[in-house]
Tab-separated table of C-alpha atoms in Angstrom:
chain	number	residue	atom	x	y	z
A	1345	MET	CA	7.263	-16.689	45.824
A	1346	THR	CA	10.790	-16.451	44.437
A	1347	VAL	CA	11.331	-18.294	41.176
A	1348	THR	CA	14.842	-19.669	40.744
A	1349	ALA	CA	16.712	-19.261	37.495
A	1350	ASP	CA	16.498	-22.996	36.851
A	1351	ARG	CA	12.769	-23.071	37.453
A	1352	ARG	CA	12.283	-19.985	35.339
A	1353	ALA	CA	14.103	-21.704	32.494
A	1354	LEU	CA	11.962	-24.799	33.011
A	1355	LEU	CA	8.773	-22.760	32.868
A	1356	THR	CA	9.966	-20.946	29.756
A	1357	GLY	CA	10.764	-24.244	28.104
A	1358	ALA	CA	7.354	-25.665	29.039
A	1359	ALA	CA	5.684	-22.614	27.571
A	1360	ALA	CA	7.704	-23.025	24.410
A	1361	LEU	CA	6.628	-26.652	24.131
A	1362	ALA	CA	3.022	-25.674	24.681
A	1363	ALA	CA	3.277	-22.994	22.037
A	1364	GLY	CA	4.897	-25.484	19.706
A	1365	SER	CA	1.762	-27.607	19.843
A	1366	VAL	CA	-0.126	-24.773	18.161
A	1367	PHE	CA	0.294	-25.314	14.422
A	1368	GLY	CA	4.050	-25.889	14.610
A	1369	PHE	CA	4.806	-22.545	16.261
A	1370	ARG	CA	8.200	-22.273	17.998
A	1371	PRO	CA	9.118	-19.003	19.728
A	1372	GLY	CA	12.454	-17.359	19.163
A	1373	PRO	CA	14.899	-16.619	21.987
A	1374	ALA	CA	13.682	-13.032	22.403
A	1375	LEU	CA	10.076	-14.105	22.927
A	1376	ALA	CA	10.856	-17.252	24.917
A	1377	GLN	CA	13.212	-15.460	27.296
A	1378	SER	CA	10.980	-12.431	27.768
A	1379	GLY	CA	8.610	-14.296	30.028
A	1380	ASP	CA	5.730	-12.848	27.995
A	1381	LEU	CA	4.849	-15.991	26.058
A	1382	PRO	CA	2.432	-17.822	28.402
A	1383	ALA	CA	0.208	-14.766	28.830
A	1384	ILE	CA	0.320	-13.925	25.124
A	1385	GLN	CA	-0.476	-17.485	24.124
A	1386	ALA	CA	-3.448	-17.547	26.486
A	1387	ALA	CA	-4.648	-14.210	25.108
A	1388	VAL	CA	-4.384	-15.463	21.516
A	1389	ALA	CA	-6.526	-18.482	22.353
A	1390	ALA	CA	-9.047	-16.430	24.322
A	1391	GLY	CA	-9.345	-13.843	21.564
A	1392	LYS	CA	-9.683	-16.233	18.647
A	1393	ASP	CA	-13.458	-15.953	18.258
A	1394	ALA	CA	-13.268	-12.162	18.353
A	1395	SER	CA	-10.401	-12.185	15.849
A	1396	THR	CA	-12.357	-14.429	13.494
A	1397	ALA	CA	-15.431	-12.223	13.794
A	1398	ARG	CA	-13.295	-9.139	13.119
A	1399	ILE	CA	-12.098	-10.593	9.795
A	1400	GLN	CA	-15.625	-11.639	8.862
A	1401	ASP	CA	-17.060	-8.209	9.618
A	1402	TRP	CA	-14.317	-6.539	7.597
A	1403	ILE	CA	-15.100	-8.777	4.602
A	1404	ARG	CA	-18.759	-7.807	4.944
A	1405	ASN	CA	-17.766	-4.154	4.566
A	1406	PRO	CA	-15.943	-4.070	1.223
A	1407	SER	CA	-14.261	-1.142	-0.460
A	1408	ILE	CA	-13.791	-1.593	-4.217
A	1409	ALA	CA	-11.757	1.215	-5.746
A	1410	ALA	CA	-12.485	0.122	-9.317
A	1411	GLU	CA	-16.193	0.638	-8.681
A	1412	ASN	CA	-15.806	3.613	-6.322
A	1413	LEU	CA	-17.728	1.515	-3.810
A	1414	ASN	CA	-17.663	2.409	-0.101
A	1415	MET	CA	-14.305	4.156	-0.280
A	1416	PRO	CA	-14.838	6.829	2.408
A	1417	GLU	CA	-16.579	4.200	4.523
A	1418	GLY	CA	-13.675	1.798	3.994
A	1419	ALA	CA	-11.163	4.379	5.175
A	1420	GLU	CA	-13.279	5.068	8.275
A	1421	TYR	CA	-13.514	1.317	8.944
A	1422	MET	CA	-9.741	0.935	8.555
A	1423	ALA	CA	-9.136	3.849	10.917
A	1424	ARG	CA	-11.427	2.255	13.496
A	1425	LEU	CA	-9.579	-1.068	13.210
A	1426	ALA	CA	-6.296	0.774	13.761
A	1427	ARG	CA	-7.553	2.604	16.844
A	1428	ASP	CA	-9.064	-0.570	18.285
A	1429	ALA	CA	-5.702	-2.326	17.887
A	1430	GLY	CA	-3.923	0.393	19.867
A	1431	PHE	CA	-2.650	2.844	17.235
A	1432	SER	CA	-2.760	6.504	18.190
A	1433	ASP	CA	-2.839	9.701	16.152
A	1434	VAL	CA	-4.807	7.796	13.519
A	1435	GLU	CA	-5.521	9.956	10.475
A	1436	ILE	CA	-7.512	9.525	7.306
A	1437	ILE	CA	-5.267	11.105	4.699
A	1438	PRO	CA	-6.891	12.575	1.592
A	1439	THR	CA	-5.271	12.103	-1.814
A	1440	ASP	CA	-6.195	13.056	-5.354
A	1441	GLY	CA	-7.974	9.684	-5.403
A	1442	HIS	CA	-9.171	7.558	-2.517
A	1443	PRO	CA	-7.879	8.207	1.010
A	1444	GLY	CA	-5.145	6.477	2.955
A	1445	VAL	CA	-4.925	5.809	6.685
A	1446	PHE	CA	-1.966	6.415	8.994
A	1447	GLY	CA	-1.319	5.609	12.647
A	1448	VAL	CA	1.529	5.224	15.136
A	1449	MET	CA	2.075	2.939	18.113
A	1450	ASP	CA	4.971	4.456	20.084
A	1451	VAL	CA	5.695	2.241	23.097
A	1452	GLY	CA	9.144	3.693	23.745
A	1453	ALA	CA	10.978	0.747	22.197
A	1454	PRO	CA	14.450	1.230	20.686
A	1455	ARG	CA	13.374	0.166	17.186
A	1456	TRP	CA	10.566	1.064	14.786
A	1457	LEU	CA	8.846	-1.145	12.202
A	1458	ALA	CA	6.362	-0.121	9.514
A	1459	VAL	CA	3.332	-2.162	8.464
A	1460	TYR	CA	1.548	-1.716	5.141
A	1461	PHE	CA	-2.164	-2.515	4.826
A	1462	MET	CA	-4.542	-2.337	1.886
A	1463	TYR	CA	-8.216	-1.958	2.742
A	1464	ASP	CA	-9.613	-2.345	-0.790
A	1465	VAL	CA	-10.551	-5.584	-2.548
A	1466	LYS	CA	-11.180	-6.784	-6.084
A	1467	GLN	CA	-14.564	-6.892	-7.777
A	1468	PHE	CA	-16.610	-10.102	-7.781
A	1469	ASP	CA	-19.508	-11.848	-9.498
A	1470	PRO	CA	-21.695	-13.524	-6.842
A	1471	ALA	CA	-22.960	-16.059	-9.407
A	1472	GLU	CA	-19.489	-17.605	-9.543
A	1473	TRP	CA	-19.250	-18.260	-5.799
A	1474	SER	CA	-20.297	-21.278	-3.725
A	1475	SER	CA	-21.448	-18.910	-0.964
A	1476	PRO	CA	-22.129	-15.160	-1.142
A	1477	PRO	CA	-18.755	-13.367	-1.361
A	1478	LEU	CA	-19.724	-10.813	1.280
A	1479	GLU	CA	-21.226	-13.335	3.685
A	1480	ALA	CA	-17.769	-14.336	4.984
A	1481	ALA	CA	-19.113	-17.820	5.646
A	1482	LEU	CA	-17.201	-20.254	7.845
A	1483	VAL	CA	-17.128	-23.555	5.984
A	1484	ASP	CA	-15.263	-26.843	6.175
A	1485	LYS	CA	-12.814	-27.225	3.296
A	1486	GLU	CA	-11.446	-30.697	2.682
A	1487	GLY	CA	-7.739	-30.946	3.394
A	1488	PHE	CA	-7.621	-27.585	5.152
A	1489	GLY	CA	-10.207	-27.404	7.939
A	1490	ARG	CA	-12.435	-24.488	8.842
A	1491	VAL	CA	-12.010	-21.526	6.466
A	1492	ILE	CA	-13.546	-18.124	5.845
A	1493	VAL	CA	-14.828	-17.804	2.271
A	1494	GLY	CA	-15.227	-14.259	1.014
A	1495	ARG	CA	-13.795	-11.507	-1.140
A	1496	GLY	CA	-10.639	-10.252	0.534
A	1497	ALA	CA	-10.267	-13.330	2.765
A	1498	VAL	CA	-6.622	-13.885	1.805
A	1499	ASN	CA	-5.965	-10.697	-0.173
A	1500	GLN	CA	-5.418	-9.237	2.374
A	1501	LYS	CA	-7.977	-9.050	5.176
A	1502	GLY	CA	-7.316	-12.502	6.645
A	1503	PRO	CA	-3.550	-11.998	7.058
A	1504	GLU	CA	-4.003	-8.369	8.096
A	1505	GLY	CA	-6.643	-9.494	10.591
A	1506	ALA	CA	-4.170	-12.023	12.009
A	1507	PHE	CA	-1.663	-9.211	12.545
A	1508	LEU	CA	-4.314	-7.119	14.274
A	1509	ALA	CA	-5.099	-10.180	16.406
A	1510	ALA	CA	-1.449	-10.231	17.492
A	1511	LEU	CA	-1.708	-6.623	18.684
A	1512	HIS	CA	-4.970	-7.336	20.517
A	1513	ALA	CA	-3.390	-10.384	22.182
A	1514	LEU	CA	-0.367	-8.389	23.340
A	1515	ARG	CA	-2.604	-5.767	24.924
A	1516	ALA	CA	-4.901	-8.382	26.507
A	1517	ALA	CA	-1.814	-10.039	28.005
A	1518	GLY	CA	-0.714	-6.726	29.493
A	1519	LYS	CA	2.283	-6.483	27.169
A	1520	SER	CA	3.502	-3.822	24.793
A	1521	PRO	CA	4.880	-4.668	21.363
A	1522	PRO	CA	8.674	-4.998	21.446
A	1523	VAL	CA	8.967	-2.478	18.592
A	1524	ASN	CA	7.246	0.791	17.864
A	1525	LEU	CA	4.912	0.521	14.893
A	1526	VAL	CA	3.944	2.769	11.993
A	1527	LEU	CA	0.807	1.736	10.097
A	1528	VAL	CA	0.340	3.009	6.533
A	1529	CYS	CA	-2.780	1.949	4.617
A	1530	GLU	CA	-4.228	2.594	1.185
A	1531	GLY	CA	-7.503	1.953	-0.609
A	1532	GLU	CA	-6.229	1.780	-4.188
A	1533	GLU	CA	-3.905	-1.237	-4.273
A	1534	GLU	CA	-6.244	-3.148	-6.561
A	1535	ILE	CA	-6.162	-0.365	-9.160
A	1536	GLY	CA	-2.379	0.070	-9.169
A	1537	SER	CA	-1.913	2.454	-6.202
A	1538	PRO	CA	-2.038	5.619	-8.347
A	1539	HIS	CA	-2.053	7.997	-5.364
A	1540	PHE	CA	-0.338	6.055	-2.564
A	1541	ARG	CA	2.898	8.031	-2.855
A	1542	GLN	CA	0.919	11.078	-1.746
A	1543	VAL	CA	0.300	9.278	1.543
A	1544	THR	CA	3.877	8.141	2.208
A	1545	THR	CA	5.407	11.517	1.321
A	1546	ARG	CA	3.115	13.515	3.578
A	1547	PRO	CA	5.585	15.164	6.009
A	1548	ASN	CA	4.413	13.506	9.244
A	1549	VAL	CA	4.079	10.088	7.568
A	1550	LEU	CA	7.492	10.358	5.920
A	1551	ALA	CA	9.093	11.423	9.202
A	1552	ALA	CA	7.609	8.374	10.956
A	1553	LEU	CA	8.666	5.998	8.178
A	1554	LYS	CA	12.219	7.368	8.249
A	1555	LYS	CA	12.583	5.979	11.794
A	1556	CYS	CA	11.768	2.416	10.729
A	1557	GLU	CA	13.974	-0.647	10.170
A	1558	GLY	CA	11.756	-1.760	7.299
A	1559	VAL	CA	8.178	-2.306	6.183
A	1560	PHE	CA	6.150	-5.449	5.558
A	1561	ILE	CA	2.727	-6.493	4.366
A	1562	PRO	CA	1.028	-9.367	6.251
A	1563	THR	CA	0.524	-12.483	4.126
A	1564	GLY	CA	-0.591	-16.114	4.423
A	1565	TRP	CA	1.150	-18.113	1.714
A	1566	GLN	CA	2.125	-21.478	3.188
A	1567	SER	CA	2.109	-24.388	0.728
A	1568	PRO	CA	-0.599	-26.899	1.677
A	1569	SER	CA	1.626	-29.892	0.885
A	1570	THR	CA	4.887	-28.815	2.519
A	1571	GLY	CA	4.112	-25.759	4.639
A	1572	ALA	CA	6.822	-23.977	2.665
A	1573	VAL	CA	6.953	-20.225	2.195
A	1574	THR	CA	8.780	-18.171	-0.416
A	1575	ILE	CA	10.594	-15.073	0.831
A	1576	ASN	CA	10.501	-12.578	-2.016
A	1577	LEU	CA	13.370	-10.119	-2.326
A	1578	GLY	CA	11.265	-7.840	-4.463
A	1579	ALA	CA	8.308	-7.677	-6.800
A	1580	LYS	CA	7.601	-6.824	-10.393
A	1581	GLY	CA	6.167	-3.444	-11.141
A	1582	ILE	CA	2.910	-2.989	-12.976
A	1583	ILE	CA	1.127	-0.754	-15.450
A	1584	GLU	CA	-2.654	-0.951	-15.594
A	1585	CYS	CA	-4.208	0.791	-18.570
A	1586	GLU	CA	-7.090	0.732	-21.024
A	1587	LEU	CA	-6.794	0.794	-24.818
A	1588	THR	CA	-9.856	2.058	-26.642
A	1589	ALA	CA	-10.552	2.087	-30.383
A	1590	SER	CA	-13.594	4.070	-31.470
A	1591	GLY	CA	-15.170	5.207	-34.696
A	1592	ALA	CA	-15.222	8.757	-33.372
A	1593	ALA	CA	-11.461	8.923	-32.757
A	1594	TRP	CA	-10.531	6.864	-35.822
A	1595	GLY	CA	-12.650	8.809	-38.265
A	1596	ARG	CA	-13.752	5.494	-39.755
A	1597	GLY	CA	-16.446	3.090	-38.626
A	1598	PRO	CA	-19.593	4.120	-36.766
A	1599	ALA	CA	-19.737	6.722	-34.033
A	1600	ARG	CA	-22.149	4.433	-32.166
A	1601	ASP	CA	-23.329	0.806	-32.366
A	1602	ILE	CA	-25.134	0.123	-35.642
A	1603	HIS	CA	-26.731	-2.915	-37.296
A	1604	SER	CA	-24.170	-5.582	-38.145
A	1605	SER	CA	-25.385	-5.854	-41.734
A	1606	GLN	CA	-23.474	-2.634	-42.332
A	1607	LYS	CA	-20.171	-4.475	-41.848
A	1608	ALA	CA	-20.226	-5.031	-45.603
A	1609	ASN	CA	-19.502	-1.346	-46.161
A	1610	VAL	CA	-18.497	0.125	-42.763
A	1611	ASP	CA	-15.176	-0.321	-40.906
A	1612	SER	CA	-15.127	-1.978	-37.467
A	1613	PRO	CA	-13.434	-0.277	-34.486
A	1614	ALA	CA	-13.551	-3.626	-32.683
A	1615	TRP	CA	-11.403	-5.311	-35.338
A	1616	ARG	CA	-9.086	-2.294	-35.237
A	1617	LEU	CA	-8.650	-2.826	-31.506
A	1618	VAL	CA	-7.860	-6.500	-32.107
A	1619	ALA	CA	-5.232	-5.525	-34.687
A	1620	ALA	CA	-3.659	-3.011	-32.309
A	1621	LEU	CA	-3.549	-5.591	-29.510
A	1622	SER	CA	-2.008	-8.201	-31.794
A	1623	SER	CA	0.830	-5.806	-32.605
A	1624	LEU	CA	1.853	-5.634	-28.937
A	1625	VAL	CA	3.031	-9.252	-28.639
A	1626	SER	CA	4.564	-12.123	-30.582
A	1627	PRO	CA	2.143	-14.350	-32.550
A	1628	ASP	CA	1.817	-16.759	-29.600
A	1629	GLY	CA	1.028	-13.853	-27.269
A	1630	ASN	CA	3.903	-14.704	-24.932
A	1631	THR	CA	6.583	-12.097	-25.655
A	1632	PRO	CA	6.089	-8.318	-25.729
A	1633	ALA	CA	6.775	-6.917	-29.205
A	1634	ILE	CA	6.631	-3.230	-28.297
A	1635	GLU	CA	9.671	-1.464	-29.758
A	1636	GLY	CA	12.340	-0.949	-27.110
A	1637	TRP	CA	10.429	-2.884	-24.457
A	1638	PHE	CA	13.501	-4.916	-23.494
A	1639	GLU	CA	15.955	-2.009	-23.758
A	1640	HIS	CA	16.470	-1.665	-20.006
A	1641	VAL	CA	15.515	-5.170	-18.867
A	1642	ARG	CA	18.176	-6.553	-16.538
A	1643	ASP	CA	19.034	-10.222	-16.881
A	1644	LEU	CA	19.025	-12.497	-13.861
A	1645	THR	CA	22.226	-12.402	-11.846
A	1646	PRO	CA	24.087	-15.631	-11.011
A	1647	ARG	CA	22.842	-15.313	-7.417
A	1648	GLU	CA	19.247	-14.928	-8.588
A	1649	ARG	CA	19.567	-18.044	-10.756
A	1650	GLU	CA	20.965	-19.873	-7.743
A	1651	LEU	CA	17.993	-18.805	-5.606
A	1652	ILE	CA	15.522	-19.864	-8.288
A	1653	ALA	CA	17.172	-23.276	-8.605
A	1654	ALA	CA	16.877	-23.756	-4.836
A	1655	SER	CA	13.230	-22.664	-4.952
A	1656	ALA	CA	12.509	-25.169	-7.734
A	1657	GLU	CA	13.992	-27.933	-5.588
A	1658	ALA	CA	12.085	-26.925	-2.466
A	1659	ASN	CA	8.661	-26.269	-3.971
A	1660	SER	CA	6.242	-28.631	-5.669
A	1661	GLU	CA	5.623	-28.144	-9.380
A	1662	ALA	CA	2.530	-30.344	-9.098
A	1663	ASP	CA	1.125	-28.122	-6.342
A	1664	ALA	CA	1.743	-25.020	-8.434
A	1665	LYS	CA	0.026	-26.479	-11.483
A	1666	ARG	CA	-2.890	-27.729	-9.394
A	1667	ALA	CA	-3.391	-24.353	-7.737
A	1668	LEU	CA	-3.310	-22.551	-11.085
A	1669	GLY	CA	-5.352	-25.132	-12.989
A	1670	VAL	CA	-2.702	-25.465	-15.701
A	1671	GLN	CA	-1.109	-28.504	-17.301
A	1672	THR	CA	1.953	-26.992	-18.987
A	1673	TRP	CA	4.178	-23.930	-18.796
A	1674	ILE	CA	4.921	-21.632	-21.732
A	1675	ASP	CA	6.991	-23.435	-24.410
A	1676	ASP	CA	6.651	-26.618	-22.313
A	1677	LEU	CA	9.497	-25.355	-20.142
A	1678	PRO	CA	10.793	-27.496	-17.270
A	1679	TRP	CA	9.947	-26.336	-13.739
A	1680	ARG	CA	13.180	-24.428	-12.994
A	1681	GLN	CA	13.253	-22.666	-16.348
A	1682	SER	CA	9.603	-21.720	-15.972
A	1683	LEU	CA	10.446	-20.081	-12.630
A	1684	GLU	CA	13.355	-18.226	-14.220
A	1685	ARG	CA	10.976	-16.909	-16.849
A	1686	LEU	CA	8.426	-15.985	-14.187
A	1687	ALA	CA	10.972	-13.890	-12.305
A	1688	SER	CA	12.776	-12.324	-15.238
A	1689	GLN	CA	10.294	-11.604	-18.028
A	1690	PRO	CA	8.112	-8.527	-18.468
A	1691	THR	CA	4.597	-9.241	-19.685
A	1692	VAL	CA	1.737	-7.710	-21.662
A	1693	ASN	CA	-1.549	-9.279	-20.590
A	1694	ILE	CA	-5.169	-8.729	-21.640
A	1695	GLU	CA	-7.176	-8.837	-18.427
A	1696	GLY	CA	-10.466	-7.841	-20.025
A	1697	LEU	CA	-11.858	-7.165	-23.485
A	1698	VAL	CA	-15.226	-5.512	-24.138
A	1699	ALA	CA	-16.979	-4.368	-27.308
A	1700	GLY	CA	-20.606	-4.290	-28.331
A	1701	TYR	CA	-23.159	-6.628	-26.821
A	1702	THR	CA	-22.029	-9.250	-24.258
A	1703	GLY	CA	-25.335	-10.356	-22.744
A	1704	PRO	CA	-27.312	-13.588	-23.321
A	1705	GLY	CA	-27.900	-14.651	-26.890
A	1706	GLY	CA	-26.842	-12.636	-29.893
A	1707	LYS	CA	-27.432	-9.022	-30.837
A	1708	THR	CA	-26.419	-8.160	-34.361
A	1709	VAL	CA	-24.536	-4.917	-33.903
A	1710	LEU	CA	-21.357	-3.433	-35.305
A	1711	PRO	CA	-19.846	-1.809	-32.192
A	1712	GLY	CA	-18.880	1.822	-32.344
A	1713	SER	CA	-16.001	1.233	-29.917
A	1714	GLY	CA	-14.077	-1.431	-28.068
A	1715	THR	CA	-11.888	-1.356	-24.962
A	1716	ALA	CA	-9.189	-3.706	-23.726
A	1717	LYS	CA	-7.989	-3.639	-20.135
A	1718	LEU	CA	-4.277	-4.457	-19.967
A	1719	ASP	CA	-1.765	-5.111	-17.250
A	1720	MET	CA	1.956	-5.057	-17.943
A	1721	ARG	CA	4.394	-6.478	-15.407
A	1722	LEU	CA	7.751	-4.707	-15.240
A	1723	VAL	CA	11.134	-6.040	-14.165
A	1724	PRO	CA	14.348	-4.258	-13.154
A	1725	ASN	CA	15.291	-1.712	-14.648
A	1726	GLN	CA	12.030	-0.841	-16.378
A	1727	THR	CA	9.966	2.126	-15.251
A	1728	VAL	CA	6.314	3.051	-15.653
A	1729	ASP	CA	7.055	6.348	-17.387
A	1730	ASP	CA	9.445	4.849	-19.929
A	1731	CYS	CA	7.188	1.916	-20.751
A	1732	LEU	CA	4.078	4.062	-21.156
A	1733	ALA	CA	5.981	6.293	-23.574
A	1734	LYS	CA	7.118	3.234	-25.539
A	1735	LEU	CA	3.572	1.869	-25.680
A	1736	ARG	CA	2.290	5.153	-27.115
A	1737	ALA	CA	5.172	5.370	-29.602
A	1738	HIS	CA	4.612	1.778	-30.711
A	1739	LEU	CA	0.917	2.309	-31.445
A	1740	ASP	CA	1.679	5.493	-33.367
A	1741	ALA	CA	4.412	3.796	-35.404
A	1742	LYS	CA	2.171	0.820	-36.222
A	1743	GLY	CA	-0.543	3.090	-37.586
A	1744	PHE	CA	-2.820	3.254	-34.543
A	1745	PRO	CA	-2.484	6.892	-33.414
A	1746	ASP	CA	-6.217	7.026	-32.762
A	1747	VAL	CA	-6.171	4.150	-30.247
A	1748	GLU	CA	-6.473	5.826	-26.865
A	1749	VAL	CA	-4.220	4.758	-23.969
A	1750	ARG	CA	-5.638	5.575	-20.551
A	1751	PHE	CA	-3.248	4.902	-17.656
A	1752	THR	CA	-5.207	3.882	-14.562
A	1753	GLY	CA	-2.429	2.964	-12.127
A	1754	GLY	CA	0.930	1.355	-11.585
A	1755	TYR	CA	4.386	1.552	-10.075
A	1756	ASN	CA	7.959	0.439	-10.654
A	1757	PRO	CA	9.613	-2.855	-9.637
A	1758	THR	CA	11.096	-3.136	-6.164
A	1759	ALA	CA	14.045	-4.933	-4.585
A	1760	THR	CA	15.361	-5.527	-1.056
A	1761	ALA	CA	18.750	-6.909	-0.024
A	1762	GLU	CA	18.726	-10.466	1.313
A	1763	ASP	CA	20.940	-9.458	4.267
A	1764	SER	CA	18.491	-6.796	5.494
A	1765	ARG	CA	17.040	-7.320	8.953
A	1766	ILE	CA	13.485	-7.681	7.681
A	1767	ILE	CA	14.458	-10.546	5.360
A	1768	ARG	CA	16.639	-12.308	7.942
A	1769	ALA	CA	13.909	-11.981	10.572
A	1770	GLN	CA	11.359	-13.603	8.267
A	1771	LYS	CA	13.646	-16.552	7.637
A	1772	ALA	CA	14.360	-17.031	11.346
A	1773	VAL	CA	10.664	-17.173	12.262
A	1774	TYR	CA	9.774	-19.449	9.350
A	1775	ASP	CA	12.604	-21.833	10.203
A	1776	ARG	CA	11.491	-22.103	13.828
A	1777	ALA	CA	7.892	-22.699	12.778
A	1778	GLY	CA	8.894	-25.621	10.583
A	1779	ALA	CA	7.889	-23.721	7.455
A	1780	PRO	CA	10.651	-24.403	4.917
A	1781	SER	CA	11.598	-21.102	3.339
A	1782	THR	CA	13.425	-20.230	0.149
A	1783	LEU	CA	14.589	-16.868	-1.097
A	1784	TYR	CA	13.239	-15.806	-4.480
A	1785	PRO	CA	14.453	-12.826	-6.532
A	1786	ARG	CA	11.046	-11.219	-6.962
A	1787	SER	CA	7.370	-11.964	-6.849
A	1788	ALA	CA	5.678	-12.139	-10.237
A	1789	GLY	CA	2.752	-10.412	-8.598
A	1790	SER	CA	3.003	-6.758	-7.722
A	1791	TRP	CA	2.576	-4.564	-4.672
A	1792	PRO	CA	3.612	-0.928	-4.250
A	1793	GLY	CA	6.815	-1.784	-2.386
A	1794	CYS	CA	8.751	0.716	-4.513
A	1795	VAL	CA	6.894	3.508	-2.717
A	1796	PHE	CA	8.851	2.409	0.361
A	1797	THR	CA	12.145	1.215	-1.164
A	1798	ASP	CA	12.642	4.193	-3.486
A	1799	ALA	CA	13.506	7.724	-2.424
A	1800	PRO	CA	12.514	9.550	-0.354
A	1801	VAL	CA	11.490	6.759	2.046
A	1802	GLY	CA	14.278	4.254	1.326
A	1803	LEU	CA	13.238	1.261	3.474
A	1804	PRO	CA	13.794	-2.483	3.019
A	1805	ALA	CA	10.407	-4.031	2.253
A	1806	GLY	CA	8.932	-7.504	2.270
A	1807	GLN	CA	5.992	-9.760	3.018
A	1808	PHE	CA	5.585	-12.002	6.051
A	1809	GLY	CA	3.026	-14.372	7.483
A	1810	LEU	CA	2.258	-17.932	8.454
A	1811	GLY	CA	-1.090	-19.475	7.505
A	1812	HIS	CA	-2.731	-20.265	4.216
A	1813	GLY	CA	-5.364	-18.971	1.861
A	1814	SER	CA	-5.978	-18.910	-1.860
A	1815	GLY	CA	-8.305	-17.596	-4.558
A	1816	ALA	CA	-7.139	-13.986	-4.629
A	1817	HIS	CA	-9.027	-12.138	-7.408
A	1818	ALA	CA	-11.013	-15.348	-8.061
A	1819	PRO	CA	-14.262	-16.958	-6.875
A	1820	ASN	CA	-14.338	-18.764	-3.513
A	1821	GLU	CA	-11.361	-16.920	-2.061
A	1822	TYR	CA	-10.596	-18.322	1.393
A	1823	PHE	CA	-8.373	-18.051	4.477
A	1824	VAL	CA	-7.787	-20.911	6.927
A	1825	ILE	CA	-9.022	-20.366	10.497
A	1826	ASP	CA	-8.891	-23.865	12.073
A	1827	SER	CA	-6.277	-25.905	10.258
A	1828	THR	CA	-6.554	-29.688	10.027
A	1829	ASN	CA	-3.416	-29.727	7.886
A	1830	PRO	CA	-0.342	-30.125	10.129
A	1831	LYS	CA	1.768	-28.319	7.540
A	1832	VAL	CA	-0.309	-25.139	7.597
A	1833	ALA	CA	-0.965	-22.689	10.423
A	1834	GLY	CA	-4.476	-21.613	11.264
A	1835	LEU	CA	-5.433	-18.245	12.699
A	1836	ASP	CA	-3.857	-18.860	16.125
A	1837	GLY	CA	-0.588	-20.014	14.577
A	1838	ALA	CA	-0.526	-17.066	12.184
A	1839	THR	CA	-1.194	-14.685	15.075
A	1840	LEU	CA	1.632	-16.136	17.175
A	1841	GLY	CA	3.879	-15.962	14.122
A	1842	PHE	CA	3.344	-12.220	13.911
A	1843	VAL	CA	4.097	-11.871	17.623
A	1844	ASP	CA	7.348	-13.783	17.192
A	1845	PHE	CA	8.233	-11.708	14.128
A	1846	LEU	CA	7.901	-8.487	16.140
A	1847	TYR	CA	10.185	-9.879	18.871
A	1848	GLU	CA	12.648	-11.040	16.226
A	1849	MET	CA	12.723	-7.601	14.608
A	1850	ALA	CA	13.340	-6.082	18.037
A	1851	SER	CA	16.331	-8.294	18.809
A	1852	ILE	CA	18.013	-9.246	15.525
A	1853	SER	CA	21.480	-7.794	15.167
């Protein structure tokens, strides 16, 4: 039967309305006018159970780089996920550390887009969780609906699983993606990506990335109260390192743990570590005091201050405090000024501190050594190499030449222009979905975006995704599957959002 232009438009509009009933999703012109939407929408709905199960199974197969747990197996699992989603020429790429994964989906489209995945997750203590962290339990969460609880649920297997669901839905609908895709994955994001550049600079990977309009990591960051999403124009860099004070290196104190009664006449490496740590920051612990640390720090530009002010207006301070479990900001700063500080200030943070006995009860020992795990967030124009050198020089100058610094991972800050296609495409999709979006100068969290934005790759980079989850790096991490919150997309809405994003990237001028 011949379909008239008017009827075709009517059917397209009806499909758009139907899609709009799914968690606020509204297709863009490229998707709506393609005629692909009804079949894709049906495929998303039909594949939801399989997509949910895929995320759950992935959570049940963790790779933890910090513990060297299941790393080869995690790379194999990631490669299988890539092949199942339609990527070809999938390779497991060895590095000096844990392997990466690379694949290509060349459908003959005019444009190419790169996607970054991480397949590793953070460590966990099962005793802190309401359900086993590797069970990937589906539970009802008040105010959200049906969620998956498990390590990696939102960081990043839930959002990445939603993107894979989009590719499965396109294939099930008999459609090809509107852009060619390059998939680049790593297994060391949670330890500072120390070897990821070896993956992206491999000749065949670099050649594929050079074809791309940009690169993004799938996310699920919608605010539960407003549905809002922040579009980050960059991210802070990071240094992860360990500082160790020991009697052996110091030449004072015990070479091993001894009875604590000896503290009366034997020096303590643990107290030496505390003294070294105290020298790194101001007395309140809030400002780095390492000599030269602020030498290259760039102040916020007027445009960045403007973006932060708009973000403060659009986002809920109460929501932020509730999510973080805090009552005040540093120096009791007002909301906008706290966000300016968040975007602009480098940090020195103790993420872990271990010496001697830490089990139940007491054990009267004088520890022979102590170790602090630090992370240091970097802002433009700081670099990892410069800051590590300044850390070493500071400790030496303060009389701590024996305190060992072991660099375990990190990378420089990153930035992407707000007029790049990948940023404009994000905003267009968010706006249509009814997810208020604001531009923000840079995420206070870190991801190895500089590996893409810096030479030799040189791509705009960002994060994109509808949906919601929380608890990254914490107990009871979750990702929403069936949303009862009209402001937040569930798995189907997130999946359709990724489909629309691909069509937007294909068509945006």
